[in-house]
mmCIF file of C-alpha atoms and ligand atoms in Angstrom:
data_model
loop_
_atom_site.group_PDB
_atom_site.id
_atom_site.type_symbol
_atom_site.label_atom_id
_atom_site.label_comp_id
_atom_site.label_asym_id
_atom_site.label_seq_id
_atom_site.Cartn_x
_atom_site.Cartn_y
_atom_site.Cartn_z
ATOM 1 C CA UNK A 1 -0.921 21.857 -18.956
ATOM 2 C CA UNK A 2 1.549 20.058 -17.634
ATOM 3 C CA UNK A 3 3.214 20.167 -14.314
ATOM 4 C CA UNK A 4 5.961 21.555 -15.744
ATOM 5 C CA UNK A 5 4.069 24.564 -17.479
ATOM 6 C CA UNK A 6 1.534 25.181 -14.291
ATOM 7 C CA UNK A 7 4.814 25.433 -12.600
ATOM 8 C CA UNK A 8 6.950 28.231 -14.627
ATOM 9 C CA UNK A 9 2.970 29.494 -15.240
ATOM 10 C CA UNK A 10 2.064 30.418 -11.575
ATOM 11 C CA UNK A 11 5.357 30.020 -9.340
ATOM 12 C CA UNK A 12 7.013 32.767 -8.757
ATOM 13 C CA UNK A 13 10.322 32.945 -10.299
ATOM 14 C CA UNK A 14 12.685 32.321 -7.984
ATOM 15 C CA UNK A 15 14.021 28.785 -8.271
ATOM 16 C CA UNK A 16 15.933 27.185 -11.453
ATOM 17 C CA UNK A 17 14.205 23.886 -11.256
ATOM 18 C CA UNK A 18 16.301 20.800 -12.758
ATOM 19 C CA UNK A 19 13.867 19.085 -15.669
ATOM 20 C CA UNK A 20 12.978 16.264 -12.887
ATOM 21 C CA UNK A 21 9.787 16.479 -11.490
ATOM 22 C CA UNK A 22 10.213 13.471 -8.494
ATOM 23 C CA UNK A 23 6.672 11.535 -7.805
ATOM 24 C CA UNK A 24 7.745 9.003 -5.161
ATOM 25 C CA UNK A 25 10.443 7.116 -3.821
ATOM 26 C CA UNK A 26 11.591 4.334 -1.232
ATOM 27 C CA UNK A 27 14.588 5.107 0.417
ATOM 28 C CA UNK A 28 17.706 6.349 -0.861
ATOM 29 C CA UNK A 29 15.760 5.352 -4.261
ATOM 30 C CA UNK A 30 13.843 8.012 -6.055
ATOM 31 C CA UNK A 31 11.411 7.930 -9.303
ATOM 32 C CA UNK A 32 10.046 10.861 -11.822
ATOM 33 C CA UNK A 33 6.497 11.401 -13.522
ATOM 34 C CA UNK A 34 8.116 8.410 -16.003
ATOM 35 C CA UNK A 35 9.029 5.758 -13.868
ATOM 36 C CA UNK A 36 13.175 6.491 -13.529
ATOM 37 C CA UNK A 37 15.256 5.302 -11.105
ATOM 38 C CA UNK A 38 16.968 7.917 -9.264
ATOM 39 C CA UNK A 39 19.523 6.659 -6.590
ATOM 40 C CA UNK A 40 19.270 10.369 -4.564
ATOM 41 C CA UNK A 41 22.237 11.860 -3.606
ATOM 42 C CA UNK A 42 20.331 15.412 -2.546
ATOM 43 C CA UNK A 43 17.834 14.145 -0.197
ATOM 44 C CA UNK A 44 16.014 17.385 -1.156
ATOM 45 C CA UNK A 45 18.942 19.664 0.646
ATOM 46 C CA UNK A 46 20.076 17.503 3.506
ATOM 47 C CA UNK A 47 16.302 17.398 5.194
ATOM 48 C CA UNK A 48 15.212 13.443 4.414
ATOM 49 C CA UNK A 49 17.567 11.918 6.587
ATOM 50 C CA UNK A 50 16.226 8.635 6.534
ATOM 51 C CA UNK A 51 15.511 8.951 2.547
ATOM 52 C CA UNK A 52 11.770 9.248 1.000
ATOM 53 C CA UNK A 53 8.923 6.938 3.075
ATOM 54 C CA UNK A 54 10.378 5.845 6.044
ATOM 55 C CA UNK A 55 8.235 3.295 7.503
ATOM 56 C CA UNK A 56 9.354 4.269 11.564
ATOM 57 C CA UNK A 57 8.829 7.706 10.600
ATOM 58 C CA UNK A 58 6.129 7.276 8.940
ATOM 59 C CA UNK A 59 4.343 5.264 11.445
ATOM 60 C CA UNK A 60 5.006 7.859 14.354
ATOM 61 C CA UNK A 61 3.594 10.695 12.352
ATOM 62 C CA UNK A 62 0.910 9.169 11.430
ATOM 63 C CA UNK A 63 -0.277 8.151 14.878
ATOM 64 C CA UNK A 64 0.508 11.943 15.907
ATOM 65 C CA UNK A 65 -1.698 13.413 13.103
ATOM 66 C CA UNK A 66 -4.567 10.429 14.026
ATOM 67 C CA UNK A 67 -4.866 12.027 17.787
ATOM 68 C CA UNK A 68 -4.152 15.770 17.100
ATOM 69 C CA UNK A 69 -2.278 17.553 13.770
ATOM 70 C CA UNK A 70 -1.780 21.179 15.437
ATOM 71 C CA UNK A 71 -2.614 22.805 19.424
ATOM 72 C CA UNK A 72 -0.945 26.022 19.284
ATOM 73 C CA UNK A 73 1.687 26.834 22.104
ATOM 74 C CA UNK A 74 -1.157 28.157 24.739
ATOM 75 C CA UNK A 75 -0.669 25.078 25.991
ATOM 76 C CA UNK A 76 1.390 22.006 26.371
ATOM 77 C CA UNK A 77 2.504 18.850 23.791
ATOM 78 C CA UNK A 78 3.610 15.644 24.799
ATOM 79 C CA UNK A 79 5.745 15.166 21.619
ATOM 80 C CA UNK A 80 6.842 18.656 21.472
ATOM 81 C CA UNK A 81 8.022 18.417 25.110
ATOM 82 C CA UNK A 82 9.397 14.852 24.254
ATOM 83 C CA UNK A 83 11.384 16.127 21.883
ATOM 84 C CA UNK A 84 13.081 19.214 23.629
ATOM 85 C CA UNK A 85 14.136 16.613 26.265
ATOM 86 C CA UNK A 86 15.783 14.386 24.179
ATOM 87 C CA UNK A 87 17.940 17.498 22.411
ATOM 88 C CA UNK A 88 18.820 18.440 25.281
ATOM 89 C CA UNK A 89 19.762 15.234 27.319
ATOM 90 C CA UNK A 90 21.808 14.065 23.974
ATOM 91 C CA UNK A 91 23.665 17.917 23.545
ATOM 92 C CA UNK A 92 23.658 19.204 27.074
ATOM 93 C CA UNK A 93 21.759 21.659 25.890
ATOM 94 C CA UNK A 94 19.568 23.445 28.593
ATOM 95 C CA UNK A 95 16.621 24.448 26.625
ATOM 96 C CA UNK A 96 14.660 24.858 23.086
ATOM 97 C CA UNK A 97 12.679 27.120 21.280
ATOM 98 C CA UNK A 98 11.052 25.432 18.045
ATOM 99 C CA UNK A 99 10.302 27.160 14.872
ATOM 100 C CA UNK A 100 9.737 26.149 11.380
ATOM 101 C CA UNK A 101 12.530 26.340 9.492
ATOM 102 C CA UNK A 102 16.389 27.204 9.635
ATOM 103 C CA UNK A 103 16.038 30.434 9.118
ATOM 104 C CA UNK A 104 13.439 31.328 12.082
ATOM 105 C CA UNK A 105 16.049 29.204 14.302
ATOM 106 C CA UNK A 106 18.475 31.919 13.636
ATOM 107 C CA UNK A 107 16.441 34.578 13.438
ATOM 108 C CA UNK A 108 15.379 33.036 17.407
ATOM 109 C CA UNK A 109 19.455 32.528 18.239
ATOM 110 C CA UNK A 110 19.887 36.007 17.206
ATOM 111 C CA UNK A 111 17.553 37.620 18.850
ATOM 112 C CA UNK A 112 18.465 36.066 22.393
ATOM 113 C CA UNK A 113 22.466 37.057 21.563
ATOM 114 C CA UNK A 114 21.166 40.468 21.758
ATOM 115 C CA UNK A 115 18.885 40.393 23.942
ATOM 116 C CA UNK A 116 21.517 38.762 26.678
ATOM 117 C CA UNK A 117 24.118 41.528 25.524
ATOM 118 C CA UNK A 118 21.835 44.425 26.142
ATOM 119 C CA UNK A 119 21.280 42.351 29.304
ATOM 120 C CA UNK A 120 24.276 42.461 30.174
ATOM 121 C CA UNK A 121 26.692 45.442 28.648
ATOM 122 C CA UNK A 122 24.009 47.743 27.544
ATOM 123 C CA UNK A 123 21.776 47.824 24.323
ATOM 124 C CA UNK A 124 24.656 49.382 22.029
ATOM 125 C CA UNK A 125 26.210 45.658 21.873
ATOM 126 C CA UNK A 126 24.515 44.158 19.033
ATOM 127 C CA UNK A 127 26.385 43.487 16.424
ATOM 128 C CA UNK A 128 27.453 40.110 15.598
ATOM 129 C CA UNK A 129 30.185 38.726 13.740
ATOM 130 C CA UNK A 130 29.505 36.461 11.046
ATOM 131 C CA UNK A 131 32.243 34.343 8.474
ATOM 132 C CA UNK A 132 32.188 35.493 4.841
ATOM 133 C CA UNK A 133 30.929 32.905 2.421
ATOM 134 C CA UNK A 134 28.693 31.814 5.148
ATOM 135 C CA UNK A 135 25.196 31.466 4.768
ATOM 136 C CA UNK A 136 22.731 32.006 7.260
ATOM 137 C CA UNK A 137 19.186 32.262 5.700
ATOM 138 C CA UNK A 138 16.261 34.187 3.500
ATOM 139 C CA UNK A 139 14.788 36.757 5.791
ATOM 140 C CA UNK A 140 16.251 40.203 6.054
ATOM 141 C CA UNK A 141 18.560 39.668 8.945
ATOM 142 C CA UNK A 142 19.130 36.276 8.843
ATOM 143 C CA UNK A 143 20.731 37.684 4.716
ATOM 144 C CA UNK A 144 22.130 40.460 6.540
ATOM 145 C CA UNK A 145 23.641 37.683 8.688
ATOM 146 C CA UNK A 146 25.118 35.838 5.413
ATOM 147 C CA UNK A 147 28.557 36.771 4.620
ATOM 148 C CA UNK A 148 28.343 36.548 0.770
ATOM 149 C CA UNK A 149 27.389 40.000 -1.482
ATOM 150 C CA UNK A 150 25.389 38.206 -4.056
ATOM 151 C CA UNK A 151 22.417 37.943 -1.913
ATOM 152 C CA UNK A 152 22.220 41.267 -0.270
ATOM 153 C CA UNK A 153 21.878 42.751 -3.285
ATOM 154 C CA UNK A 154 18.904 44.917 -4.655
ATOM 155 C CA UNK A 155 17.610 43.999 -0.763
ATOM 156 C CA UNK A 156 19.011 46.674 1.188
ATOM 157 C CA UNK A 157 18.664 48.082 3.667
ATOM 158 C CA UNK A 158 19.508 45.070 5.881
ATOM 159 C CA UNK A 159 19.255 44.694 9.314
ATOM 160 C CA UNK A 160 22.411 46.160 10.494
ATOM 161 C CA UNK A 161 25.043 44.975 12.907
ATOM 162 C CA UNK A 162 27.146 42.658 10.623
ATOM 163 C CA UNK A 163 30.061 42.335 10.545
ATOM 164 C CA UNK A 164 32.200 39.406 8.550
ATOM 165 C CA UNK A 165 35.304 38.287 9.596
ATOM 166 C CA UNK A 166 37.103 35.678 7.145
ATOM 167 C CA UNK A 167 37.060 32.265 7.815
ATOM 168 C CA UNK A 168 39.829 30.496 9.311
ATOM 169 C CA UNK A 169 41.341 33.468 10.133
ATOM 170 C CA UNK A 170 41.206 34.370 13.893
ATOM 171 C CA UNK A 171 43.141 37.674 13.812
ATOM 172 C CA UNK A 172 39.898 38.873 11.639
ATOM 173 C CA UNK A 173 37.548 37.704 13.771
ATOM 174 C CA UNK A 174 39.256 39.495 16.915
ATOM 175 C CA UNK A 175 40.316 42.987 14.666
ATOM 176 C CA UNK A 176 36.442 42.996 14.347
ATOM 177 C CA UNK A 177 35.552 42.123 17.850
ATOM 178 C CA UNK A 178 37.915 44.767 19.096
ATOM 179 C CA UNK A 179 36.572 47.220 16.659
ATOM 180 C CA UNK A 180 32.922 46.738 17.260
ATOM 181 C CA UNK A 181 30.268 46.390 20.574
ATOM 182 C CA UNK A 182 30.143 43.251 20.025
ATOM 183 C CA UNK A 183 27.202 40.425 21.297
ATOM 184 C CA UNK A 184 27.984 37.577 19.401
ATOM 185 C CA UNK A 185 29.935 35.496 17.008
ATOM 186 C CA UNK A 186 27.763 32.931 14.788
ATOM 187 C CA UNK A 187 28.977 30.211 12.895
ATOM 188 C CA UNK A 188 28.550 26.974 10.420
ATOM 189 C CA UNK A 189 30.912 24.524 10.993
ATOM 190 C CA UNK A 190 30.902 23.512 7.804
ATOM 191 C CA UNK A 191 29.852 26.026 5.548
ATOM 192 C CA UNK A 192 27.624 24.579 3.258
ATOM 193 C CA UNK A 193 25.705 26.845 0.114
ATOM 194 C CA UNK A 194 29.315 28.582 0.049
ATOM 195 C CA UNK A 195 31.017 25.518 -0.833
ATOM 196 C CA UNK A 196 30.979 22.902 1.702
ATOM 197 C CA UNK A 197 33.729 23.763 3.869
ATOM 198 C CA UNK A 198 34.519 22.174 6.936
ATOM 199 C CA UNK A 199 36.300 24.797 8.709
ATOM 200 C CA UNK A 200 39.787 24.381 10.407
ATOM 201 C CA UNK A 201 40.078 23.246 13.973
ATOM 202 C CA UNK A 202 42.379 25.878 14.954
ATOM 203 C CA UNK A 203 40.695 28.668 14.024
ATOM 204 C CA UNK A 204 37.263 27.351 15.781
ATOM 205 C CA UNK A 205 38.258 25.993 19.348
ATOM 206 C CA UNK A 206 40.098 29.916 18.741
ATOM 207 C CA UNK A 207 37.224 31.064 18.694
ATOM 208 C CA UNK A 208 34.977 29.869 20.973
ATOM 209 C CA UNK A 209 38.139 30.602 23.407
ATOM 210 C CA UNK A 210 37.818 34.349 22.115
ATOM 211 C CA UNK A 211 34.058 34.240 22.739
ATOM 212 C CA UNK A 212 34.804 33.044 26.620
ATOM 213 C CA UNK A 213 37.060 35.616 27.015
ATOM 214 C CA UNK A 214 34.784 38.231 25.987
ATOM 215 C CA UNK A 215 31.510 37.060 26.798
ATOM 216 C CA UNK A 216 30.586 37.407 22.495
ATOM 217 C CA UNK A 217 27.456 34.430 22.620
ATOM 218 C CA UNK A 218 28.955 32.027 20.228
ATOM 219 C CA UNK A 219 25.990 30.737 18.151
ATOM 220 C CA UNK A 220 26.495 27.865 15.945
ATOM 221 C CA UNK A 221 24.090 27.610 12.193
ATOM 222 C CA UNK A 222 23.907 23.640 12.466
ATOM 223 C CA UNK A 223 20.960 23.966 10.174
ATOM 224 C CA UNK A 224 22.613 21.920 7.787
ATOM 225 C CA UNK A 225 25.706 20.414 9.041
ATOM 226 C CA UNK A 226 23.400 19.390 11.901
ATOM 227 C CA UNK A 227 21.565 15.845 13.649
ATOM 228 C CA UNK A 228 23.779 13.375 12.342
ATOM 229 C CA UNK A 229 24.893 14.014 8.910
ATOM 230 C CA UNK A 230 28.613 14.928 10.208
ATOM 231 C CA UNK A 231 28.944 11.388 11.935
ATOM 232 C CA UNK A 232 28.375 13.356 15.235
ATOM 233 C CA UNK A 233 25.018 14.325 16.361
ATOM 234 C CA UNK A 234 25.649 18.259 15.905
ATOM 235 C CA UNK A 235 28.727 19.314 13.541
ATOM 236 C CA UNK A 236 30.433 21.167 16.502
ATOM 237 C CA UNK A 237 31.192 18.023 18.665
ATOM 238 C CA UNK A 238 33.696 17.203 16.229
ATOM 239 C CA UNK A 239 35.564 20.648 17.627
ATOM 240 C CA UNK A 240 34.804 19.732 21.254
ATOM 241 C CA UNK A 241 33.668 23.395 21.597
ATOM 242 C CA UNK A 242 30.854 24.221 23.414
ATOM 243 C CA UNK A 243 28.147 27.031 22.040
ATOM 244 C CA UNK A 244 25.805 29.129 23.359
ATOM 245 C CA UNK A 245 23.191 29.207 20.946
ATOM 246 C CA UNK A 246 22.630 26.208 18.930
ATOM 247 C CA UNK A 247 20.693 26.607 15.710
ATOM 248 C CA UNK A 248 19.209 23.409 13.465
ATOM 249 C CA UNK A 249 16.121 22.407 11.385
ATOM 250 C CA UNK A 250 16.617 20.685 7.744
ATOM 251 C CA UNK A 251 17.459 17.171 8.861
ATOM 252 C CA UNK A 252 15.447 17.271 12.206
ATOM 253 C CA UNK A 253 12.547 16.945 10.477
ATOM 254 C CA UNK A 254 12.931 15.086 7.883
ATOM 255 C CA UNK A 255 11.435 16.382 5.340
ATOM 256 C CA UNK A 256 8.246 18.417 7.356
ATOM 257 C CA UNK A 257 9.222 21.641 7.990
ATOM 258 C CA UNK A 258 10.853 22.058 12.065
ATOM 259 C CA UNK A 259 13.372 24.283 13.304
ATOM 260 C CA UNK A 260 14.795 24.358 16.958
ATOM 261 C CA UNK A 261 17.002 26.669 18.837
ATOM 262 C CA UNK A 262 19.282 24.917 21.752
ATOM 263 C CA UNK A 263 19.857 27.728 24.882
ATOM 264 C CA UNK A 264 22.808 26.941 26.786
ATOM 265 C CA UNK A 265 22.825 27.190 30.276
ATOM 266 C CA UNK A 266 24.166 30.294 30.737
ATOM 267 C CA UNK A 267 21.420 31.252 27.746
ATOM 268 C CA UNK A 268 18.803 29.475 29.649
ATOM 269 C CA UNK A 269 16.837 32.836 30.678
ATOM 270 C CA UNK A 270 17.391 34.748 28.820
ATOM 271 C CA UNK A 271 14.011 35.235 26.847
ATOM 272 C CA UNK A 272 10.943 35.299 28.929
ATOM 273 C CA UNK A 273 7.290 35.020 28.433
ATOM 274 C CA UNK A 274 6.444 37.053 25.250
ATOM 275 C CA UNK A 275 9.259 38.164 23.734
ATOM 276 C CA UNK A 276 9.609 35.234 20.466
ATOM 277 C CA UNK A 277 6.966 32.975 19.183
ATOM 278 C CA UNK A 278 5.747 31.006 16.742
ATOM 279 C CA UNK A 279 1.727 29.379 15.354
ATOM 280 C CA UNK A 280 3.612 26.536 14.191
ATOM 281 C CA UNK A 281 6.844 25.808 16.036
ATOM 282 C CA UNK A 282 6.479 22.957 17.634
ATOM 283 C CA UNK A 283 4.148 21.349 15.946
ATOM 284 C CA UNK A 284 3.278 18.101 17.291
ATOM 285 C CA UNK A 285 3.252 16.176 13.667
ATOM 286 C CA UNK A 286 6.457 17.964 12.945
ATOM 287 C CA UNK A 287 7.919 16.734 17.018
ATOM 288 C CA UNK A 288 6.653 13.217 16.728
ATOM 289 C CA UNK A 289 8.748 12.607 13.446
ATOM 290 C CA UNK A 290 11.657 14.734 14.666
ATOM 291 C CA UNK A 291 11.435 12.328 17.909
ATOM 292 C CA UNK A 292 11.464 9.284 15.801
ATOM 293 C CA UNK A 293 15.067 10.612 13.856
ATOM 294 C CA UNK A 294 16.911 11.714 16.955
ATOM 295 C CA UNK A 295 16.233 8.698 19.014
ATOM 296 C CA UNK A 296 17.627 6.796 15.753
ATOM 297 C CA UNK A 297 20.899 9.165 14.930
ATOM 298 C CA UNK A 298 22.690 6.674 17.444
ATOM 299 C CA UNK A 299 25.954 5.596 17.747
ATOM 300 C CA UNK A 300 25.930 2.956 15.333
ATOM 301 C CA UNK A 301 24.348 4.660 12.924
ATOM 302 C CA UNK A 302 27.110 8.128 13.999
ATOM 303 C CA UNK A 303 29.596 5.303 12.699
ATOM 304 C CA UNK A 304 27.934 4.280 9.386
ATOM 305 C CA UNK A 305 28.088 7.928 8.693
ATOM 306 C CA UNK A 306 31.967 8.437 9.523
ATOM 307 C CA UNK A 307 32.266 4.958 7.023
ATOM 308 C CA UNK A 308 30.501 6.108 3.711
ATOM 309 C CA UNK A 309 31.978 9.143 4.584
ATOM 310 C CA UNK A 310 35.473 7.561 4.732
ATOM 311 C CA UNK A 311 34.200 5.533 1.620
ATOM 312 C CA UNK A 312 33.653 8.480 -0.454
ATOM 313 C CA UNK A 313 36.304 10.612 0.266
ATOM 314 C CA UNK A 314 39.024 7.797 -0.205
ATOM 315 C CA UNK A 315 37.146 6.658 -3.573
ATOM 316 C CA UNK A 316 37.001 10.179 -5.166
ATOM 317 C CA UNK A 317 39.988 11.845 -3.180
ATOM 318 C CA UNK A 318 41.924 9.708 -6.130
ATOM 319 C CA UNK A 319 39.584 10.055 -9.237
ATOM 320 C CA UNK A 320 40.168 11.052 -12.939
ATOM 321 C CA UNK A 321 38.642 14.231 -13.247
ATOM 322 C CA UNK A 322 38.273 15.138 -9.427
ATOM 323 C CA UNK A 323 40.209 18.315 -8.111
ATOM 324 C CA UNK A 324 39.426 18.310 -4.668
ATOM 325 C CA UNK A 325 36.751 16.265 -1.916
ATOM 326 C CA UNK A 326 35.968 18.504 1.115
ATOM 327 C CA UNK A 327 33.349 19.031 3.500
ATOM 328 C CA UNK A 328 32.792 16.286 6.153
ATOM 329 C CA UNK A 329 30.554 12.791 7.228
ATOM 330 C CA UNK A 330 27.940 12.764 4.346
ATOM 331 C CA UNK A 331 28.218 16.372 3.942
ATOM 332 C CA UNK A 332 30.803 16.520 0.753
ATOM 333 C CA UNK A 333 31.548 18.717 -2.028
ATOM 334 C CA UNK A 334 33.328 18.153 -5.249
ATOM 335 C CA UNK A 335 35.713 19.695 -7.282
ATOM 336 C CA UNK A 336 35.780 18.465 -10.542
ATOM 337 C CA UNK A 337 37.253 19.297 -13.715
ATOM 338 C CA UNK A 338 34.347 19.898 -15.771
ATOM 339 C CA UNK A 339 31.934 22.326 -14.847
ATOM 340 C CA UNK A 340 29.749 21.325 -11.991
ATOM 341 C CA UNK A 341 26.670 21.841 -13.038
ATOM 342 C CA UNK A 342 26.856 19.932 -16.788
ATOM 343 C CA UNK A 343 28.474 16.560 -14.089
ATOM 344 C CA UNK A 344 24.969 16.618 -12.727
ATOM 345 C CA UNK A 345 22.835 17.520 -15.791
ATOM 346 C CA UNK A 346 24.858 14.184 -16.791
ATOM 347 C CA UNK A 347 24.612 12.270 -13.607
ATOM 348 C CA UNK A 348 20.774 13.133 -14.078
ATOM 349 C CA UNK A 349 20.316 10.933 -16.976
ATOM 350 C CA UNK A 350 22.250 8.099 -15.793
ATOM 351 C CA UNK A 351 19.894 8.154 -12.856
ATOM 352 C CA UNK A 352 21.505 10.000 -9.682
ATOM 353 C CA UNK A 353 21.162 12.483 -8.766
ATOM 354 C CA UNK A 354 23.666 14.895 -7.121
ATOM 355 C CA UNK A 355 23.072 18.624 -6.169
ATOM 356 C CA UNK A 356 25.249 22.225 -7.074
ATOM 357 C CA UNK A 357 27.627 24.036 -3.946
ATOM 358 C CA UNK A 358 28.960 27.342 -5.818
ATOM 359 C CA UNK A 359 31.112 25.510 -8.309
ATOM 360 C CA UNK A 360 30.955 22.120 -6.649
ATOM 361 C CA UNK A 361 28.974 19.582 -7.021
ATOM 362 C CA UNK A 362 27.599 17.894 -4.082
ATOM 363 C CA UNK A 363 26.594 15.230 -1.965
ATOM 364 C CA UNK A 364 23.970 15.041 0.906
ATOM 365 C CA UNK A 365 22.603 11.390 0.964
ATOM 366 C CA UNK A 366 20.182 9.982 3.831
ATOM 367 C CA UNK A 367 22.360 8.916 6.255
ATOM 368 C CA UNK A 368 20.987 5.496 6.100
ATOM 369 C CA UNK A 369 21.861 5.087 2.376
ATOM 370 C CA UNK A 370 23.149 1.259 1.491
ATOM 371 C CA UNK A 371 26.108 0.643 1.199
ATOM 372 C CA UNK A 372 25.178 -0.822 -2.512
ATOM 373 C CA UNK A 373 23.397 1.977 -3.468
ATOM 374 C CA UNK A 374 25.605 4.250 -2.657
ATOM 375 C CA UNK A 375 28.949 2.359 -4.455
ATOM 376 C CA UNK A 376 26.772 2.630 -7.034
ATOM 377 C CA UNK A 377 26.062 6.604 -7.282
ATOM 378 C CA UNK A 378 29.743 6.888 -6.741
ATOM 379 C CA UNK A 379 30.837 4.597 -9.376
ATOM 380 C CA UNK A 380 28.769 6.633 -11.985
ATOM 381 C CA UNK A 381 29.462 9.949 -10.673
ATOM 382 C CA UNK A 382 33.162 8.891 -11.099
ATOM 383 C CA UNK A 383 32.488 7.856 -14.719
ATOM 384 C CA UNK A 384 31.345 11.311 -15.532
ATOM 385 C CA UNK A 385 34.110 12.857 -13.817
ATOM 386 C CA UNK A 386 36.932 11.185 -16.393
ATOM 387 C CA UNK A 387 34.649 11.904 -19.286
HETATM 388 C C1 LIG B 401 19.768 26.023 4.461
HETATM 389 C C2 LIG B 401 20.345 26.776 5.332
HETATM 390 C C3 LIG B 401 19.678 28.034 5.807
HETATM 391 C C4 LIG B 401 17.798 28.318 6.297
HETATM 392 O O1 LIG B 401 17.334 27.316 6.359
HETATM 393 P P1 LIG B 401 16.025 27.589 6.033
HETATM 394 O O2 LIG B 401 14.864 26.237 6.793
HETATM 395 O O3 LIG B 401 15.760 27.459 4.353
HETATM 396 O O4 LIG B 401 15.167 28.860 6.647
HETATM 397 C C5 LIG B 401 20.326 28.545 7.291
HETATM 398 N N1 LIG B 401 21.573 28.024 7.515
HETATM 399 C C6 LIG B 401 22.251 27.066 7.272
HETATM 400 C C7 LIG B 401 23.554 26.507 6.975
HETATM 401 C C8 LIG B 401 21.658 26.419 5.763
HETATM 402 O O5 LIG B 401 22.149 25.828 5.034
#
């Protein structure tokens, strides 16, 4: 049996994979088992921030790997403390809890928000407002937080205490805040899985103001848009708001599993010893790599991200066969006249790897993709769209 046959036989049926087995890569170029080259516009779903086999990141990771690969949260660990310090100093947040994935980062945020509200308003104030079309993860609680019925079917009863507001409809959020005993409001400032949709500025600012007035914990899910992808270090920074909790993962680890939940000063004392934990969370190898990633997402790199974003928006907005371009930074959704799956399949054949979001073609290139590779990939995408 070859790899694809073994996978089909032994891996659980949860993934509808593309007919492609990637073997290796360097930067934004990846290679399949036959040595065919592709320009990567998916980065393992916004994970490989600096592409594949990035030299500096490998150095940081292997140095730690050769020193101590894991010690548990029973003891202090240098990479974990240094990464937390860096994240706090770069965001103005006060504390960090480390986990291993986006779903776990959100679970921690949800627990912290419930605890804060229980302490402050009473135990029945546990409801969290999330947005329709959102995506917050696959655990039973983060599925409940996800405002899309397609993910809920067959897995009920889900964790109770989530209500869904229409995105970009502040009145709807206000109504739900009146009708329920609420702990928090949670949103992705750019909805990723929902179709790469950046929320309106007025809406986001309005929600933040409402949260402050009603003492609702404001949670920003930055799992996909975070860590430089928006053109700022975190997506919420584009809106000038200050969340109480920020969850992130994906691009933070550059390929090693790492999730983080950031606490503002107001929430910094809400979880005490024994209230939450993770065996692997804050793993020194993942943290040493992430420390390298975050330290390289500086003003210069962020300016490059915004410049490449502008190039993609400008080029695709007027391209034949393209209906619309949405998103922010290097997290872009392209609505095509042709079926998105067909466009992706043909791009793949021609050596370019975008992915899908709902009915759109989604582009999530590495933050440091060389301009000439990006241009070549976008030209091929345009040719395919125009057919
Ligand atoms: C991917 C994603 C998650 C879930 O992350 P996992 O690491 O797969 O658990 C949560 N929220 C958003 C916005 C995401 O894009």
